[in-house]
Structures are given as structure tokens and as C-alpha cells.
């Protein structure tokens, strides 16, 4: 029995933290831990997925040695901000909707492959000197479901108000900040959301139960 939570909860910036709050969705980005369950890398592969917690009755031992590291998100909006995308197996319908919205949002002539999207996302979720890359935008150019950074905190734009993310859930809503937004959600994902992809957001009425 572990004496403390594993470091496998994902922040909107894509960082991994330890917390007792497990979240409502999970995913992976390769083998990130060693045999002592210590996280030793930020990612192993470019394919960063967000999945459902239950699929076809499958059971996994969390963080088995030399197997991919199970990661947990408060919701899909957090996962997308971190740079993940819908899994093509357990979330096939959402994956196809994401591809279609990506195509429309970026004005492409055909739907991209998973590898093509992963390559773009890998560039757009980069870290420079240990700090996650962001991009500026005006508030009226942003759709609900994206995250912005402000004074070291992560804020979800939803119903045209902001909610501060914490490991336990979201704080009460507040009005939009003055000036342009400093956006965490990758540019291509923002375009897909604007084109009609609706990420799962919330719950908003209290902390998420531990799993």
C-alpha cells in the first residue's frame, strides 16, 4: 500500500503533480516512470491521449514497471490544454469529431492522420526553460473550453466567465481579465474547438472524488 499519492495527475500546463484527487478522465504519453514509480521524464512519445476511465471492462495495475504511465485529468478541457487529444479507440466518436473540427478550423483540404495531429501538437505544447509555451489572443476570439494563464494560475473559459483550476476542482466564476489572454490550449486545438468540437468540462460544483 502506497503511503502517498503517485505523481500522475496532469495540470492544464501538462505538468505532473501528486494529489489525492484523481479526476474524471485518464490517458497517457508513454512510459514516464521507473521501477520505483518515480516520474523520470515529461513524455516518451508524441502521441498524448485522453481516454475514458472505463472501457470494455479492462483493468490495469497503475504504473506497472516498464508499462505506460496512467495519467489523470480533472476533465477533457484540462487534457486538451495540456496538449492531449481524444483516443481513437475508447473515444472513437470524439476522435473523429476532433479530426473533422481540426480540418474545418485550420481550413485543410483533407482530414489529418493521428500522426499528423500529434506532430503539430508536439510543437505547440512545447516547454522553454521549464515553462510551457503560450500564445496571446483577444477574448472575443476564444471559444469556451480553453485555458488561459494568469499570475501562475490556470483559468478555464466557460460560459464567458473564468474558473480557476485547482487539483480538487474549479473555484467560483469570475469576470474576464482586462487585456489579451495568455492561452495555454494549443493553437490547433483552439481552432478545433472554435470549429465545433465540444470538450467535456467540469464538474463545477465541488471537488472531484478520489478514485
mmCIF file of C-alpha atoms in Angstrom, residues 17-188:
data_model
loop_
_atom_site.group_PDB
_atom_site.id
_atom_site.type_symbol
_atom_site.label_atom_id
_atom_site.label_comp_id
_atom_site.label_asym_id
_atom_site.label_seq_id
_atom_site.Cartn_x
_atom_site.Cartn_y
_atom_site.Cartn_z
ATOM 1 C CA UNK A 17 1.795 16.527 -9.765
ATOM 2 C CA UNK A 18 0.930 14.368 -6.762
ATOM 3 C CA UNK A 19 -2.568 14.773 -5.340
ATOM 4 C CA UNK A 20 -5.260 12.617 -3.785
ATOM 5 C CA UNK A 21 -7.762 13.873 -6.384
ATOM 6 C CA UNK A 22 -7.712 11.535 -9.370
ATOM 7 C CA UNK A 23 -10.019 13.205 -11.877
ATOM 8 C CA UNK A 24 -12.730 12.142 -14.307
ATOM 9 C CA UNK A 25 -10.640 11.121 -17.350
ATOM 10 C CA UNK A 26 -7.326 9.445 -17.935
ATOM 11 C CA UNK A 27 -4.715 8.991 -20.640
ATOM 12 C CA UNK A 28 -1.034 8.524 -21.331
ATOM 13 C CA UNK A 29 2.047 9.774 -23.141
ATOM 14 C CA UNK A 30 4.263 6.689 -22.875
ATOM 15 C CA UNK A 31 6.375 5.245 -20.059
ATOM 16 C CA UNK A 32 7.285 8.115 -17.741
ATOM 17 C CA UNK A 33 8.162 6.282 -14.515
ATOM 18 C CA UNK A 34 10.945 3.950 -13.407
ATOM 19 C CA UNK A 35 10.670 0.712 -11.450
ATOM 20 C CA UNK A 36 10.405 2.709 -8.202
ATOM 21 C CA UNK A 37 7.322 4.569 -9.528
ATOM 22 C CA UNK A 38 9.289 7.810 -9.810
ATOM 23 C CA UNK A 39 8.485 10.059 -12.779
ATOM 24 C CA UNK A 40 11.713 10.491 -14.760
ATOM 25 C CA UNK A 41 10.513 12.219 -17.952
ATOM 26 C CA UNK A 42 7.739 14.526 -19.173
ATOM 27 C CA UNK A 43 6.879 12.320 -22.138
ATOM 28 C CA UNK A 44 8.210 9.349 -24.079
ATOM 29 C CA UNK A 45 6.144 9.543 -27.277
ATOM 30 C CA UNK A 46 4.395 12.246 -29.293
ATOM 31 C CA UNK A 47 1.022 10.508 -29.028
ATOM 32 C CA UNK A 48 -0.606 12.101 -25.972
ATOM 33 C CA UNK A 49 -4.092 10.678 -25.442
ATOM 34 C CA UNK A 50 -7.112 11.414 -23.267
ATOM 35 C CA UNK A 51 -9.315 8.402 -22.556
ATOM 36 C CA UNK A 52 -12.350 7.327 -20.550
ATOM 37 C CA UNK A 53 -11.892 5.738 -17.137
ATOM 38 C CA UNK A 54 -13.788 2.575 -18.083
ATOM 39 C CA UNK A 55 -13.678 0.732 -21.418
ATOM 40 C CA UNK A 56 -14.844 -2.826 -22.151
ATOM 41 C CA UNK A 57 -14.203 -3.942 -18.574
ATOM 42 C CA UNK A 58 -10.437 -3.598 -18.855
ATOM 43 C CA UNK A 59 -8.432 -3.432 -15.616
ATOM 44 C CA UNK A 60 -4.927 -2.071 -15.218
ATOM 45 C CA UNK A 61 -2.403 -2.036 -12.408
ATOM 46 C CA UNK A 62 -1.436 1.625 -12.082
ATOM 47 C CA UNK A 63 2.164 2.389 -13.121
ATOM 48 C CA UNK A 64 3.376 -1.140 -13.708
ATOM 49 C CA UNK A 65 7.147 -1.217 -14.300
ATOM 50 C CA UNK A 66 8.020 -0.737 -17.994
ATOM 51 C CA UNK A 67 4.375 -0.101 -18.981
ATOM 52 C CA UNK A 68 2.861 3.244 -19.922
ATOM 53 C CA UNK A 69 2.151 5.682 -17.111
ATOM 54 C CA UNK A 70 -1.556 6.153 -16.410
ATOM 55 C CA UNK A 71 -2.316 9.874 -16.116
ATOM 56 C CA UNK A 72 -5.444 11.547 -14.747
ATOM 57 C CA UNK A 73 -7.221 14.803 -15.645
ATOM 58 C CA UNK A 74 -9.963 16.774 -13.939
ATOM 59 C CA UNK A 75 -11.791 16.916 -17.277
ATOM 60 C CA UNK A 76 -11.163 16.929 -21.023
ATOM 61 C CA UNK A 77 -10.577 20.686 -21.141
ATOM 62 C CA UNK A 78 -7.542 20.195 -18.879
ATOM 63 C CA UNK A 79 -6.260 17.359 -21.078
ATOM 64 C CA UNK A 80 -6.623 19.401 -24.268
ATOM 65 C CA UNK A 81 -4.882 22.398 -22.687
ATOM 66 C CA UNK A 82 -2.020 20.123 -21.679
ATOM 67 C CA UNK A 83 -1.668 19.049 -25.310
ATOM 68 C CA UNK A 84 -3.517 15.718 -25.376
ATOM 69 C CA UNK A 85 -6.187 14.690 -27.915
ATOM 70 C CA UNK A 86 -9.063 12.146 -27.894
ATOM 71 C CA UNK A 87 -8.108 8.469 -28.062
ATOM 72 C CA UNK A 88 -9.088 6.785 -31.343
ATOM 73 C CA UNK A 89 -10.058 3.546 -29.580
ATOM 74 C CA UNK A 90 -12.011 4.196 -26.394
ATOM 75 C CA UNK A 91 -13.287 7.586 -27.651
ATOM 76 C CA UNK A 92 -13.605 6.815 -31.353
ATOM 77 C CA UNK A 93 -16.605 9.086 -31.965
ATOM 78 C CA UNK A 94 -14.932 12.018 -30.196
ATOM 79 C CA UNK A 95 -11.681 11.347 -32.075
ATOM 80 C CA UNK A 96 -13.495 11.567 -35.413
ATOM 81 C CA UNK A 97 -15.295 14.747 -34.337
ATOM 82 C CA UNK A 98 -11.975 16.235 -33.248
ATOM 83 C CA UNK A 99 -10.389 15.388 -36.630
ATOM 84 C CA UNK A 100 -13.308 16.919 -38.504
ATOM 85 C CA UNK A 101 -13.244 20.094 -36.397
ATOM 86 C CA UNK A 102 -9.450 20.300 -36.726
ATOM 87 C CA UNK A 103 -9.843 20.105 -40.518
ATOM 88 C CA UNK A 104 -12.514 22.811 -40.612
ATOM 89 C CA UNK A 105 -10.835 25.042 -38.062
ATOM 90 C CA UNK A 106 -7.490 25.041 -39.872
ATOM 91 C CA UNK A 107 -9.010 25.147 -43.364
ATOM 92 C CA UNK A 108 -7.383 21.897 -44.503
ATOM 93 C CA UNK A 109 -8.306 20.090 -47.719
ATOM 94 C CA UNK A 110 -8.429 16.675 -46.016
ATOM 95 C CA UNK A 111 -8.652 15.196 -42.553
ATOM 96 C CA UNK A 112 -5.255 14.722 -40.898
ATOM 97 C CA UNK A 113 -3.951 11.401 -39.659
ATOM 98 C CA UNK A 114 -3.315 10.820 -35.973
ATOM 99 C CA UNK A 115 0.424 11.134 -36.585
ATOM 100 C CA UNK A 116 -0.043 14.467 -38.352
ATOM 101 C CA UNK A 117 -2.082 15.910 -35.495
ATOM 102 C CA UNK A 118 0.353 14.558 -32.925
ATOM 103 C CA UNK A 119 3.281 16.171 -34.732
ATOM 104 C CA UNK A 120 1.563 19.574 -34.712
ATOM 105 C CA UNK A 121 0.510 19.281 -31.074
ATOM 106 C CA UNK A 122 4.033 18.255 -30.083
ATOM 107 C CA UNK A 123 5.344 21.579 -31.380
ATOM 108 C CA UNK A 124 2.541 23.668 -29.898
ATOM 109 C CA UNK A 125 2.693 22.259 -26.352
ATOM 110 C CA UNK A 126 6.437 22.854 -26.032
ATOM 111 C CA UNK A 127 8.339 23.904 -22.923
ATOM 112 C CA UNK A 128 11.070 26.556 -22.986
ATOM 113 C CA UNK A 129 13.397 26.822 -19.969
ATOM 114 C CA UNK A 130 10.932 24.737 -17.993
ATOM 115 C CA UNK A 131 7.975 26.999 -18.811
ATOM 116 C CA UNK A 132 5.088 25.957 -21.014
ATOM 117 C CA UNK A 133 4.713 27.897 -24.285
ATOM 118 C CA UNK A 134 1.563 30.065 -24.549
ATOM 119 C CA UNK A 135 0.071 32.309 -27.226
ATOM 120 C CA UNK A 136 -1.807 35.624 -26.961
ATOM 121 C CA UNK A 137 -5.407 36.088 -28.106
ATOM 122 C CA UNK A 138 -8.273 38.504 -27.653
ATOM 123 C CA UNK A 139 -11.144 37.240 -25.509
ATOM 124 C CA UNK A 140 -13.671 37.518 -28.319
ATOM 125 C CA UNK A 141 -11.501 35.202 -30.443
ATOM 126 C CA UNK A 142 -11.574 32.398 -27.857
ATOM 127 C CA UNK A 143 -14.237 29.687 -27.543
ATOM 128 C CA UNK A 144 -15.476 28.198 -24.293
ATOM 129 C CA UNK A 145 -13.369 25.226 -23.187
ATOM 130 C CA UNK A 146 -9.879 26.750 -23.469
ATOM 131 C CA UNK A 147 -7.428 27.542 -20.677
ATOM 132 C CA UNK A 148 -5.516 30.747 -20.064
ATOM 133 C CA UNK A 149 -2.608 31.505 -17.752
ATOM 134 C CA UNK A 150 -2.654 34.401 -15.300
ATOM 135 C CA UNK A 151 -0.233 35.067 -12.422
ATOM 136 C CA UNK A 152 0.792 31.420 -12.305
ATOM 137 C CA UNK A 153 -2.793 30.122 -12.119
ATOM 138 C CA UNK A 154 -4.783 28.231 -14.758
ATOM 139 C CA UNK A 155 -8.216 29.551 -15.741
ATOM 140 C CA UNK A 156 -10.909 27.822 -17.783
ATOM 141 C CA UNK A 157 -13.069 29.970 -20.049
ATOM 142 C CA UNK A 158 -16.615 28.591 -19.827
ATOM 143 C CA UNK A 159 -19.958 30.339 -20.351
ATOM 144 C CA UNK A 160 -17.911 33.513 -20.923
ATOM 145 C CA UNK A 161 -16.600 33.602 -17.371
ATOM 146 C CA UNK A 162 -13.370 32.273 -15.876
ATOM 147 C CA UNK A 163 -12.962 29.494 -13.325
ATOM 148 C CA UNK A 164 -9.621 28.869 -11.624
ATOM 149 C CA UNK A 165 -8.435 25.259 -11.794
ATOM 150 C CA UNK A 166 -7.171 23.533 -8.656
ATOM 151 C CA UNK A 167 -6.318 19.843 -8.170
ATOM 152 C CA UNK A 168 -9.629 19.476 -6.316
ATOM 153 C CA UNK A 169 -11.772 21.183 -8.964
ATOM 154 C CA UNK A 170 -12.792 24.673 -10.058
ATOM 155 C CA UNK A 171 -13.269 27.796 -7.975
ATOM 156 C CA UNK A 172 -16.283 30.085 -8.252
ATOM 157 C CA UNK A 173 -16.553 32.004 -11.554
ATOM 158 C CA UNK A 174 -15.132 35.476 -12.053
ATOM 159 C CA UNK A 175 -15.257 38.035 -14.837
ATOM 160 C CA UNK A 176 -12.746 38.090 -17.697
ATOM 161 C CA UNK A 177 -9.386 39.738 -17.087
ATOM 162 C CA UNK A 178 -8.527 43.027 -18.745
ATOM 163 C CA UNK A 179 -6.244 42.914 -21.771
ATOM 164 C CA UNK A 180 -5.391 39.986 -24.057
ATOM 165 C CA UNK A 181 -5.487 36.391 -22.863
ATOM 166 C CA UNK A 182 -2.343 34.281 -22.429
ATOM 167 C CA UNK A 183 -3.621 30.991 -23.858
ATOM 168 C CA UNK A 184 -2.378 27.543 -22.792
ATOM 169 C CA UNK A 185 -4.551 25.390 -25.069
ATOM 170 C CA UNK A 186 -2.575 24.688 -28.287
ATOM 171 C CA UNK A 187 -3.467 26.854 -31.287
ATOM 172 C CA UNK A 188 -4.715 23.952 -33.401
#
